[in-house]
Coordinates of C-alpha atoms and ligand atoms in Angstrom, one line a residue:
Chain P
M1 CA 17.7 35.6 3.6
S2 CA 19.9 31.8 2.9
Q3 CA 18.2 28.8 2.4
L4 CA 18.0 26.5 5.3
L5 CA 18.9 24.4 2.5
Q6 CA 20.8 24.8 -0.7
V7 CA 21.6 21.8 -3.3
V8 CA 24.1 23.1 -6.1
E9 CA 24.8 20.5 -8.7
L10 CA 24.7 18.1 -7.4
C11 CA 25.9 14.8 -9.2
K12 CA 26.9 11.1 -7.7
S13 CA 27.2 8.3 -10.2
Y14 CA 27.7 4.6 -9.1
R15 CA 29.9 1.8 -11.4
K16 CA 27.3 -0.8 -11.8
Q17 CA 28.6 -4.7 -13.4
L18 CA 27.5 -6.3 -16.3
G19 CA 28.8 -9.6 -16.4
L20 CA 32.2 -10.5 -15.3
F21 CA 34.5 -7.7 -17.0
R22 CA 31.9 -5.3 -18.1
Q23 CA 31.3 -2.0 -15.9
T24 CA 29.3 1.0 -16.4
R25 CA 28.6 4.1 -14.7
V26 CA 25.2 4.8 -13.8
Q27 CA 24.1 8.7 -13.2
A28 CA 22.3 8.4 -10.5
L29 CA 21.9 12.0 -9.9
D30 CA 22.8 14.5 -13.0
H31 CA 23.1 18.1 -12.1
I32 CA 20.4 18.7 -9.2
N33 CA 19.4 22.3 -7.8
F34 CA 16.8 22.8 -5.3
T35 CA 15.6 25.0 -2.5
L36 CA 14.0 24.0 0.5
S37 CA 13.2 27.0 3.5
A38 CA 12.1 26.8 6.9
G39 CA 8.3 25.3 7.0
Q40 CA 7.8 24.3 3.4
T41 CA 8.5 20.9 2.3
L42 CA 9.7 19.6 -1.0
A43 CA 8.2 16.7 -2.9
V44 CA 10.3 14.4 -5.4
V45 CA 8.4 11.9 -7.4
G46 CA 10.5 9.7 -10.1
E47 CA 10.1 5.6 -11.0
T48 CA 12.3 3.6 -8.9
G49 CA 15.6 4.0 -9.8
S50 CA 15.5 7.8 -11.2
G51 CA 17.8 8.0 -8.3
K52 CA 15.1 9.6 -5.1
S53 CA 16.4 7.5 -2.5
T54 CA 20.6 8.7 -3.6
L55 CA 19.3 11.8 -3.4
A56 CA 17.9 11.2 0.2
K57 CA 21.6 9.3 0.9
L58 CA 23.4 12.1 0.2
L59 CA 21.3 14.6 2.1
V60 CA 21.5 12.8 5.4
G61 CA 25.2 11.9 4.9
I62 CA 25.2 8.2 4.1
E63 CA 26.9 8.8 0.7
Q64 CA 28.9 11.6 -0.7
P65 CA 28.5 13.7 -3.7
D66 CA 30.7 13.0 -6.7
D67 CA 30.5 17.1 -7.4
G68 CA 28.2 18.8 -6.6
E69 CA 27.3 20.8 -3.0
I70 CA 24.6 20.8 -0.1
R71 CA 24.1 24.6 1.4
L72 CA 22.3 24.4 5.1
S73 CA 21.6 28.4 5.9
G74 CA 24.5 28.7 3.6
Q75 CA 27.4 26.6 5.0
A76 CA 28.5 23.7 2.4
V77 CA 28.7 21.1 4.3
T78 CA 31.2 17.5 4.3
L79 CA 31.5 14.9 5.5
S80 CA 33.6 15.5 8.1
N81 CA 31.4 17.5 10.1
Y82 CA 28.8 14.7 9.6
R83 CA 28.2 14.8 12.9
K84 CA 26.8 18.4 12.9
Y85 CA 24.9 18.2 10.1
N86 CA 23.5 14.6 11.1
H87 CA 21.1 16.8 13.5
V88 CA 19.6 19.1 10.7
I89 CA 18.8 16.4 8.5
R90 CA 17.0 13.6 9.4
Y91 CA 15.6 10.6 7.7
M92 CA 12.6 8.5 8.8
F93 CA 12.1 5.0 8.6
Q94 CA 9.9 3.0 5.9
D95 CA 9.0 -0.1 8.3
A96 CA 9.5 1.3 11.4
E97 CA 8.7 -2.9 12.4
R98 CA 11.9 -3.7 10.3
A99 CA 13.4 -1.1 11.1
L100 CA 14.0 -0.8 15.0
N101 CA 15.7 -3.2 16.8
P102 CA 12.5 -5.9 18.2
S103 CA 14.6 -6.7 21.6
Q104 CA 15.4 -3.2 22.9
K105 CA 13.1 -1.0 24.3
V106 CA 11.9 2.0 23.2
G107 CA 13.8 4.1 25.9
A108 CA 16.8 2.3 25.2
M109 CA 17.1 2.7 21.6
L110 CA 16.2 6.4 21.6
D111 CA 18.8 7.1 24.4
D112 CA 21.4 4.9 21.9
V113 CA 20.5 7.8 19.2
L114 CA 21.5 10.8 21.8
R115 CA 24.1 9.3 23.2
F116 CA 26.2 9.0 19.5
S117 CA 24.9 12.3 18.9
T118 CA 24.9 14.3 21.8
V119 CA 27.0 15.6 24.4
L120 CA 23.6 15.8 26.7
D121 CA 24.0 14.0 30.1
R122 CA 22.0 11.2 31.9
Q123 CA 18.9 13.3 33.1
Q124 CA 19.3 15.6 29.9
R125 CA 18.5 12.9 27.8
Q126 CA 16.5 12.2 29.5
Q127 CA 14.2 14.8 29.5
R128 CA 14.3 14.8 25.3
I129 CA 13.1 10.9 25.2
L130 CA 9.7 12.4 27.2
Q131 CA 10.0 15.7 24.6
S132 CA 10.3 13.2 21.5
L133 CA 7.6 10.9 23.0
Q134 CA 4.7 13.7 24.2
Q135 CA 5.5 15.5 20.2
T136 CA 4.4 12.5 18.4
G137 CA 1.2 11.7 20.5
L138 CA 3.0 8.8 22.8
L139 CA 3.1 8.5 26.1
D140 CA 5.8 8.5 28.8
E141 CA 5.5 4.9 29.9
H142 CA 6.1 3.4 26.7
I143 CA 9.4 3.7 27.2
N144 CA 9.3 0.7 28.5
F145 CA 7.4 -0.6 25.6
F146 CA 9.3 -3.0 23.4
P147 CA 8.5 -2.7 19.6
H148 CA 5.7 -5.8 18.6
M149 CA 3.8 -4.0 21.6
F150 CA 2.8 -1.4 19.9
S151 CA 0.0 -1.1 16.3
A152 CA 1.2 -0.3 13.2
G153 CA 0.5 3.6 14.5
Q154 CA 2.1 3.9 17.2
L155 CA 5.2 2.4 15.9
Q156 CA 4.9 5.0 12.5
R157 CA 5.6 7.4 16.0
V158 CA 7.8 5.7 17.2
A159 CA 10.2 5.9 14.2
L160 CA 8.5 9.5 14.8
A161 CA 10.1 10.4 17.4
R162 CA 13.1 8.5 16.8
A163 CA 13.8 11.3 13.8
L164 CA 13.0 14.2 15.9
I165 CA 14.6 13.3 19.3
L166 CA 17.9 14.9 17.7
E167 CA 15.7 18.4 17.0
P168 CA 16.6 18.6 13.3
K169 CA 15.3 21.1 10.7
I170 CA 14.0 18.9 7.6
L171 CA 13.1 15.9 7.6
I172 CA 12.9 13.3 5.0
L173 CA 9.6 10.7 3.8
D174 CA 11.1 8.1 1.5
E175 CA 7.8 6.6 1.4
A176 CA 7.2 6.6 5.1
L177 CA 3.7 7.2 4.5
T178 CA 2.7 5.0 1.5
V179 CA 3.1 1.6 3.2
L180 CA 0.2 3.1 6.1
D181 CA -3.1 2.0 6.2
P182 CA -5.3 5.1 5.1
T183 CA -6.9 6.0 8.6
V184 CA -3.5 5.6 10.3
R185 CA -1.6 7.5 7.6
A186 CA -4.4 10.3 8.8
Q187 CA -3.2 10.2 11.8
I188 CA 0.7 10.9 10.8
V189 CA -0.4 13.4 8.5
N190 CA -1.6 15.7 10.5
L191 CA 1.1 14.7 13.3
L192 CA 3.5 15.9 10.4
L193 CA 1.2 19.2 9.3
D194 CA 1.0 20.2 13.4
L195 CA 4.9 19.9 13.8
Q196 CA 5.9 22.0 10.7
Q197 CA 3.0 24.7 11.5
Q198 CA 4.1 24.6 15.2
Q199 CA 7.8 24.0 14.3
G200 CA 8.4 25.5 11.1
L201 CA 9.9 21.7 10.7
S202 CA 11.1 21.1 6.5
Y203 CA 10.1 17.9 5.0
L204 CA 11.4 16.5 1.6
L205 CA 8.9 14.0 0.9
I206 CA 9.1 11.3 -1.6
S207 CA 6.4 9.5 -2.4
K208 CA 4.8 7.5 -5.3
N209 CA 1.2 9.0 -3.7
L210 CA 0.3 12.1 -5.9
R211 CA -2.3 12.8 -4.1
L212 CA -0.6 13.3 -1.3
V213 CA 2.1 14.5 -2.6
R214 CA -0.5 17.3 -3.8
H215 CA -2.3 17.6 -0.2
I216 CA 1.4 17.5 1.9
S217 CA 4.2 19.7 -0.6
D218 CA 4.4 23.5 -1.8
H219 CA 6.9 22.4 -4.2
C220 CA 7.8 19.4 -7.0
L221 CA 10.3 18.3 -8.1
V222 CA 9.8 15.3 -10.9
L223 CA 13.2 13.1 -11.5
Q224 CA 13.9 10.7 -14.5
D225 CA 16.7 9.2 -14.4
G226 CA 18.6 11.2 -12.5
R227 CA 17.9 14.8 -14.0
V228 CA 14.9 17.1 -12.8
V229 CA 12.7 16.9 -15.9
E230 CA 9.8 19.5 -14.7
E231 CA 9.5 21.3 -11.0
G232 CA 7.3 23.8 -9.5
P233 CA 4.5 25.0 -7.2
T234 CA 3.0 22.0 -6.6
E235 CA -0.7 22.9 -7.7
Q236 CA 0.4 24.0 -10.3
L237 CA 2.3 21.4 -12.1
L238 CA -0.3 18.4 -11.1
D239 CA -3.2 20.2 -12.0
R240 CA -1.3 21.9 -15.9
P241 CA 2.0 19.0 -15.7
Q242 CA 3.8 20.4 -18.9
H243 CA 6.3 17.8 -19.5
P244 CA 5.6 14.2 -21.0
H245 CA 6.7 11.9 -17.3
T246 CA 5.8 13.7 -15.2
R247 CA 2.0 13.1 -17.6
K248 CA 3.1 9.7 -17.4
L249 CA 3.8 9.3 -13.9
M250 CA -0.3 10.7 -13.3
G251 CA -1.2 7.5 -15.1
L252 CA -2.6 10.4 -17.9
S253 CA -0.8 9.0 -20.5
Chain E
M3 CA -26.0 -14.8 -13.0
V4 CA -24.7 -14.8 -9.9
L5 CA -21.2 -16.6 -9.4
L6 CA -20.5 -16.3 -6.1
D7 CA -22.8 -16.3 -3.3
I8 CA -21.3 -16.0 0.4
R9 CA -23.1 -15.7 3.1
N10 CA -21.9 -15.2 6.3
L11 CA -18.7 -16.9 6.4
T12 CA -17.1 -16.7 9.0
L13 CA -12.7 -17.7 9.8
E14 CA -12.2 -19.2 12.9
L15 CA -8.1 -19.8 14.1
E16 CA -7.2 -22.8 16.3
T17 CA -4.6 -21.4 18.9
S18 CA -3.4 -21.8 22.7
Q19 CA -5.8 -19.1 24.0
G20 CA -8.7 -21.0 21.7
L21 CA -10.6 -20.6 19.1
I22 CA -9.9 -16.6 17.5
R23 CA -12.8 -15.3 14.4
A24 CA -10.7 -13.9 12.0
V25 CA -13.4 -12.9 10.0
D26 CA -17.2 -12.6 11.2
R27 CA -20.2 -13.7 9.4
V28 CA -18.9 -11.9 6.2
S29 CA -21.9 -11.9 3.4
L30 CA -20.3 -11.6 -0.4
S31 CA -22.1 -11.8 -3.9
L32 CA -20.2 -11.5 -7.3
R33 CA -22.2 -11.4 -10.3
E34 CA -21.2 -12.3 -13.8
G35 CA -19.1 -9.6 -15.6
E36 CA -18.6 -7.4 -11.8
I37 CA -15.9 -5.6 -10.6
R38 CA -16.5 -5.9 -6.7
G39 CA -13.7 -4.2 -5.0
L40 CA -12.9 -5.3 -1.2
V41 CA -11.7 -2.7 1.2
G42 CA -10.3 -2.5 4.4
E43 CA -6.6 -2.3 6.3
S44 CA -4.0 -4.7 6.8
G45 CA -5.6 -7.4 8.9
S46 CA -8.7 -6.5 8.0
G47 CA -9.2 -10.3 6.3
K48 CA -9.6 -9.4 3.1
S49 CA -7.1 -12.1 2.4
L50 CA -8.0 -14.7 3.7
I51 CA -11.2 -14.1 2.4
A52 CA -9.9 -14.9 -0.7
K53 CA -7.9 -17.6 0.0
A54 CA -11.4 -19.4 1.1
I55 CA -12.6 -19.0 -2.0
V56 CA -9.8 -20.7 -3.0
A57 CA -9.2 -23.1 -0.4
V58 CA -6.0 -22.9 0.0
L59 CA -6.5 -22.5 4.0
N60 CA -4.7 -24.4 5.8
Q61 CA -5.9 -26.8 8.1
R62 CA -5.7 -24.7 11.4
W63 CA -8.9 -23.0 10.0
R64 CA -12.6 -24.0 10.5
I65 CA -14.8 -23.0 7.6
K66 CA -19.0 -22.1 8.4
A67 CA -20.5 -20.5 5.9
D68 CA -24.5 -20.5 5.9
R69 CA -24.3 -21.0 2.3
F70 CA -20.7 -20.9 -0.2
H71 CA -21.7 -21.0 -3.7
W72 CA -20.1 -21.0 -6.9
R73 CA -22.0 -21.2 -9.9
G74 CA -25.0 -22.5 -8.0
E75 CA -23.8 -25.3 -6.0
D76 CA -22.1 -25.4 -2.7
L77 CA -18.4 -26.1 -2.5
L78 CA -18.2 -26.6 1.0
Q79 CA -21.1 -29.5 0.6
L80 CA -19.1 -31.5 -2.3
P81 CA -15.6 -32.9 -1.7
F82 CA -12.4 -31.8 -1.3
D83 CA -10.8 -32.8 -4.5
Q84 CA -13.7 -31.9 -6.7
Q85 CA -14.1 -28.8 -5.0
R86 CA -10.5 -27.8 -6.0
R87 CA -10.9 -29.3 -9.5
I88 CA -14.0 -26.7 -9.7
I89 CA -12.1 -23.9 -8.2
G90 CA -8.6 -24.5 -10.8
R91 CA -10.9 -24.2 -13.6
D92 CA -12.9 -21.2 -12.8
I93 CA -11.1 -18.6 -10.5
A94 CA -7.8 -17.7 -10.8
M95 CA -5.9 -15.1 -8.3
I96 CA -2.4 -13.0 -8.5
Y97 CA -0.8 -11.5 -5.3
Q98 CA 0.6 -8.3 -4.1
E99 CA 4.4 -9.2 -4.6
P100 CA 4.6 -10.3 -7.9
S101 CA 8.2 -11.3 -8.5
K102 CA 8.4 -12.7 -5.1
C103 CA 5.6 -15.5 -7.1
L104 CA 7.0 -16.1 -10.4
D105 CA 9.8 -18.9 -9.5
P106 CA 13.2 -17.0 -10.3
T107 CA 15.0 -20.2 -11.5
A108 CA 13.3 -20.3 -14.6
T109 CA 12.7 -18.3 -17.3
I110 CA 9.2 -16.7 -18.3
A111 CA 8.4 -18.4 -22.1
E112 CA 8.7 -21.9 -18.8
Q113 CA 6.2 -20.6 -16.8
L114 CA 3.9 -19.3 -18.8
H115 CA 4.1 -22.4 -21.1
E116 CA 2.7 -24.2 -17.6
S117 CA 0.4 -22.5 -17.3
I118 CA -1.4 -23.0 -20.7
P119 CA -4.0 -25.5 -20.2
T120 CA -2.9 -28.8 -23.4
D121 CA -6.9 -29.8 -23.4
G122 CA -8.0 -26.4 -25.0
L123 CA -4.9 -26.5 -27.6
P124 CA -5.8 -27.6 -31.5
G125 CA -3.8 -30.1 -33.2
N126 CA -2.0 -33.2 -32.1
W127 CA 0.3 -33.9 -29.7
W128 CA 3.8 -33.3 -31.9
T129 CA 1.8 -29.4 -33.2
K130 CA 0.9 -28.7 -29.7
G131 CA 4.2 -27.3 -28.3
R132 CA 3.9 -24.9 -31.4
H133 CA 0.6 -23.5 -30.1
K134 CA 1.8 -22.9 -27.2
R135 CA 4.1 -20.9 -28.1
K136 CA 1.5 -18.8 -30.0
K137 CA -0.9 -18.4 -27.3
A138 CA 2.1 -17.7 -24.8
I139 CA 2.8 -15.0 -27.1
A140 CA -0.7 -14.1 -28.0
L141 CA -1.3 -13.8 -24.0
L142 CA 1.7 -11.4 -23.3
H143 CA 0.1 -9.5 -26.2
K144 CA -3.1 -9.4 -24.3
V145 CA -1.3 -7.6 -21.2
G146 CA 0.4 -5.1 -23.2
I147 CA 3.7 -7.1 -23.6
K148 CA 4.7 -5.7 -27.0
E149 CA 8.0 -6.7 -27.1
H150 CA 7.1 -10.5 -26.2
Q151 CA 10.7 -12.3 -27.2
A152 CA 12.6 -10.4 -24.7
V153 CA 9.8 -11.2 -22.2
L154 CA 10.0 -14.7 -23.0
D155 CA 13.5 -15.1 -22.4
S156 CA 14.2 -13.5 -19.0
Y157 CA 14.1 -14.6 -15.8
P158 CA 11.8 -12.8 -13.3
Y159 CA 15.0 -11.0 -11.4
Q160 CA 15.0 -9.3 -15.1
L161 CA 11.8 -8.1 -15.3
S162 CA 10.6 -4.3 -13.2
E163 CA 7.2 -5.2 -10.8
G164 CA 5.4 -4.0 -13.5
V165 CA 5.7 -5.8 -16.5
C166 CA 6.4 -8.8 -13.3
Q167 CA 2.3 -8.1 -12.3
K168 CA 1.3 -8.4 -16.0
V169 CA 3.2 -11.7 -16.6
M170 CA 1.0 -12.7 -13.9
I171 CA -1.9 -11.9 -15.1
A172 CA -0.8 -13.6 -18.8
M173 CA -0.1 -16.9 -16.8
A174 CA -3.8 -16.2 -14.3
I175 CA -6.1 -15.4 -17.8
A176 CA -4.4 -18.8 -19.6
K177 CA -6.8 -21.1 -18.6
S178 CA -9.9 -18.1 -19.4
P179 CA -11.5 -18.4 -15.7
K180 CA -14.4 -16.9 -14.8
L181 CA -13.7 -15.0 -12.2
L182 CA -9.8 -13.8 -11.0
I183 CA -8.6 -12.9 -7.7
A184 CA -6.3 -9.4 -7.0
D185 CA -5.0 -9.7 -3.9
E186 CA -3.2 -5.6 -4.0
P187 CA -1.7 -6.2 -7.3
T188 CA -1.2 -3.2 -8.1
T189 CA 0.7 -2.2 -4.2
A190 CA 4.3 -2.5 -5.0
L191 CA 4.1 -0.4 -8.3
E192 CA 4.2 3.0 -9.4
A193 CA 1.7 4.9 -9.8
S194 CA 1.6 5.2 -13.9
T195 CA 1.8 1.3 -13.7
Q196 CA -0.7 0.9 -11.4
A197 CA -3.2 3.1 -13.8
Q198 CA -1.8 0.7 -16.9
L199 CA -2.9 -2.5 -14.8
F200 CA -6.2 -1.5 -13.7
R201 CA -7.3 -0.5 -17.0
L202 CA -6.1 -4.2 -18.0
M203 CA -8.5 -5.7 -16.0
G204 CA -11.2 -3.8 -16.9
S205 CA -11.1 -4.0 -20.5
L206 CA -9.9 -7.7 -20.0
N207 CA -14.3 -7.9 -18.1
Q208 CA -15.6 -6.1 -20.4
L209 CA -14.1 -7.9 -23.4
K210 CA -13.7 -11.6 -21.7
G211 CA -17.1 -11.1 -19.2
M212 CA -13.9 -11.8 -16.7
S213 CA -15.6 -11.1 -13.3
V214 CA -12.7 -9.3 -10.7
L215 CA -12.4 -9.3 -7.1
L216 CA -9.9 -6.5 -6.3
I217 CA -8.7 -6.3 -3.0
S218 CA -6.8 -3.3 -2.3
N219 CA -6.1 -1.1 1.7
E220 CA -7.1 2.2 -0.6
L221 CA -10.6 2.8 -1.2
D222 CA -9.4 5.8 -3.7
S223 CA -6.9 3.5 -6.0
I224 CA -9.9 1.1 -5.8
A225 CA -12.9 3.3 -6.1
R226 CA -12.7 4.1 -9.5
Y227 CA -12.2 0.7 -10.8
T228 CA -15.2 -0.9 -9.5
H229 CA -18.5 -1.7 -10.3
R230 CA -19.5 -2.7 -6.6
L231 CA -17.8 -2.1 -2.9
S232 CA -17.5 -4.2 -0.3
V233 CA -15.6 -2.1 2.9
L234 CA -14.3 -4.5 6.1
Y235 CA -13.2 -3.9 9.3
C236 CA -11.5 -6.0 11.1
G237 CA -12.7 -9.0 10.1
Q238 CA -16.7 -7.5 10.1
L239 CA -18.4 -6.2 6.9
V240 CA -19.2 -3.6 7.6
E241 CA -21.3 -1.9 4.1
S242 CA -21.2 -3.3 0.9
G243 CA -23.9 -1.5 -2.7
D244 CA -22.3 0.4 -5.9
T245 CA -19.7 1.8 -5.8
A246 CA -20.6 5.2 -6.3
R247 CA -23.6 5.0 -4.2
V248 CA -21.9 4.3 -1.4
L249 CA -18.8 6.7 -2.2
A250 CA -21.6 9.5 -2.6
Q251 CA -23.8 8.6 0.7
P252 CA -21.8 6.2 3.1
L253 CA -24.0 4.9 6.5
H254 CA -21.3 3.4 7.9
P255 CA -19.2 5.5 10.1
Y256 CA -16.5 3.6 9.1
T257 CA -16.7 3.5 5.0
D258 CA -17.1 7.9 5.7
A259 CA -13.8 8.1 7.8
L260 CA -12.0 6.2 4.9
I261 CA -13.9 8.8 3.0
K262 CA -12.8 11.3 4.0
S263 CA -9.3 10.4 5.0
V264 CA -8.4 10.7 1.1
P265 CA -8.0 14.4 0.0
E266 CA -8.5 13.8 -3.1
F267 CA -12.6 12.5 -1.9
Q268 CA -12.3 15.8 -0.2
P269 CA -12.4 18.4 -2.9
D270 CA -12.8 21.3 -0.5
L271 CA -9.8 21.0 1.8
Q272 CA -7.5 23.1 1.2
P273 CA -3.8 21.7 0.9
K274 CA -1.9 21.3 4.5
K275 CA -4.7 21.6 5.6
P276 CA -6.0 18.4 8.4
L277 CA -7.4 15.3 7.6
F278 CA -10.0 13.8 9.1
A279 CA -8.6 10.3 11.1
L280 CA -10.7 7.9 13.2
P281 CA -8.6 7.7 16.2
G282 CA -6.4 4.5 17.4
S283 CA -5.7 1.7 15.5
I284 CA -7.0 -1.6 14.5
P285 CA -7.0 -4.0 16.9
T286 CA -5.4 -7.4 16.9
L287 CA -7.4 -10.8 16.9
Q288 CA -6.2 -11.5 20.2
H289 CA -7.7 -8.0 21.6
L290 CA -11.5 -8.0 19.6
P291 CA -13.5 -5.6 21.0
V292 CA -17.4 -7.7 22.1
G293 CA -20.0 -6.2 19.6
C294 CA -19.5 -4.0 16.6
R295 CA -15.3 -4.0 16.4
L296 CA -15.1 -0.1 15.4
G297 CA -17.0 0.3 19.2
P298 CA -13.8 1.9 20.6
R299 CA -12.9 3.8 17.9
C300 CA -16.2 5.0 16.8
P301 CA -17.3 8.8 16.6
N302 CA -21.0 7.2 17.4
A303 CA -20.4 4.5 19.0
R304 CA -23.3 4.3 22.3
K305 CA -24.0 1.1 24.8
E306 CA -25.8 -0.7 22.2
C307 CA -23.1 -1.3 19.9
V308 CA -21.3 -3.9 22.4
H309 CA -24.2 -6.0 20.4
T310 CA -23.0 -7.6 17.1
P311 CA -24.8 -5.0 14.6
V312 CA -26.4 -7.4 11.8
L313 CA -26.2 -6.4 8.5
E314 CA -29.5 -4.2 7.3
R315 CA -30.2 -2.8 4.1
K316 CA -31.5 -0.2 1.9
Q317 CA -32.5 -1.1 -1.7
H318 CA -28.9 -2.4 -2.6
H319 CA -27.2 -0.7 -0.7
Y320 CA -26.2 -2.8 3.2
F321 CA -24.8 -1.7 6.5
S322 CA -24.5 -3.2 9.8
C323 CA -24.2 -0.5 12.2
H324 CA -26.6 0.4 15.0
F325 CA -26.4 4.1 14.6
P326 CA -25.8 4.5 10.2
L327 CA -25.1 8.1 8.9
Q328 CA -28.0 9.2 7.8
Y329 CA -29.8 8.4 4.9
K330 CA -31.4 10.0 1.9
E331 CA -33.2 8.8 -1.4
P332 CA -31.6 8.2 -3.8
R333 CA -32.3 10.7 -6.6
Ligands
LIG425 N1 -1.3 -18.1 9.6 C1 -2.2 -16.8 10.4 N2 -2.1 -17.6 11.7 C2 -2.5 -16.6 12.4 N3 -3.3 -15.1 11.7 C3 -3.5 -15.5 10.9 C4 -2.8 -15.9 10.1 N4 -2.7 -15.7 8.4 C5 -4.7 -14.1 8.6 N5 -4.3 -14.2 10.1 C6 -4.8 -12.8 11.6 O1 -6.2 -12.7 10.5 C7 -6.0 -11.6 10.7 C8 -6.7 -11.2 9.1 O2 -5.6 -11.3 8.5 P1 -6.2 -10.7 6.3 O3 -7.0 -12.0 5.4 O4 -4.0 -11.5 5.7 O5 -6.2 -9.8 6.4 P2 -5.8 -8.3 4.9 O6 -5.4 -9.2 4.1 O7 -7.1 -7.4 5.2 O8 -4.5 -7.8 5.2 C9 -4.6 -10.5 10.9 O9 -4.9 -10.5 11.3 C10 -3.8 -11.5 10.4 O10 -2.9 -11.9 11.7
LIG426 S1 -22.3 -0.1 15.7 FE1 -21.7 1.6 16.9 S2 -19.3 1.6 17.0 FE2 -20.2 0.3 15.2 S3 -20.1 1.5 14.0 FE3 -21.9 1.7 14.4 S4 -22.2 3.4 16.2 FE4 -20.5 2.7 15.7
LIG427 MG1 -3.9 -9.6 2.7

């Protein structure tokens, strides 16, 4: 069986201005390889600047890799078929409160996503909207709510509904859970685990909260300066970290 | 010796809809040399309490307390400037986002020098500058910064958040405060840097006898570093006591829920199994429930809960709940 997501020798560098005339290149991602199958969670851990968010940006197609390939079910994706594949990989915002337009009702916001990316008619869109609200534990009448009318936990559910409405196969959670308060986080974690079980959704979890990584993920990659320095099944990796950098991230040295 | 002894602190905000009680009769005490944790979700009033202690709440707030003692002196009875002088001398505070608290236009050296009190330095006025520089370097070493010169010459934006937070601590301890209040000091930091900072505060506590009030929304991240713990929910104190004791045997349903929601505290919970989660979320100040504020979310709520529970005590363990979880005698 071909993997749902396969990343092969992925590279990305940025030019960085040093003063007026000097530039250097920063290798944000350096020959990254991994696979993710349906119903699995892959965690990516590393310090700020280690390349985690760059990886997320390449996967959702906001930026293009310099080299290497992203394959979905065996098919290489390119920016030209972005519209097609942006359904498959979706991104959940970290700060739902700031990411949502405060003057737009939730229903209209979700409708925009559908109008931009699908050819569904009005009625089909309405159906999808209600379905995604229901999936995330919200109510039909929330269509008419503005973002400020929600609590923090509900807003995170709205962000999740927005990510799920295109029925993706992979969801990227870039520190989306880290900022939540513990009781709200527990609710969202349960919702995510549930969705994974029911629908085989896959997650790419980017988080500095290693307790969360341990609980949710199956496999884990440790990034340092754009390179994978250690990887393995999460439990094994966190129980017996081999690389000094992993140990450092765990606060062991 | 008891440093801080606050009884029934109430903080009310004047708004167009009338007075809103953001902090409702919270008691808090801190002994010399103690590290106390103050835990609660965002909006539970942690920062307000901290600000009340260092007297930086603005005029819109009404502060009431049956007792507000700092080293035996009732601060609320003192004239404002005298209150400020005592607090300025004895208490220091650090915040969540260090890079935003430092002045972006001045070097670390300038800012650090400014925080070093001139009175305590030896020598006369023309040697004081040299002593100040020495002291600044010593302070940086104390917070674990070895490349002192590079850091001193830098502007805040050139440094990582972790280093900025260490600098903030260096500035805070420059006057050798008796109490350091750290308001979510590590939220913006990497896990590895978080551990470093907690260890740093722990060693300052041990070596200097400095007390620390450690504020966080995450129980697990501070439990390990504190002697005693106070848990807030929505402006009310729900439970307090020895950290180990509270964790081993929570009496309040909210503390219990917090503990159960953290996978680390649930060694028997298999990966990917649902976490314990209270339904709903913390109410806003505009929609506070009457009585126990946990009521609408509490699994044990009954009709008595529309009356605010009073703080009760079992040995050194305090809780405010009409139907506490089963109490077992400590072994
Ligand atoms: N200046 C202010 N004006 C109005 N409400 C405020 C103000 N400061 C804090 N609050 C409210 O008081 C409550 C407690 O706030 P805070 O102490 O900052 O909580 P925490 O630090 O526990 O997150 C919150 O509901 C907050 O919205
Ligand atoms: S007083 Fe009632 S509502 Fe409040 S925590 Fe106790 S049982 Fe729950
Ligand atoms: Mg706060």
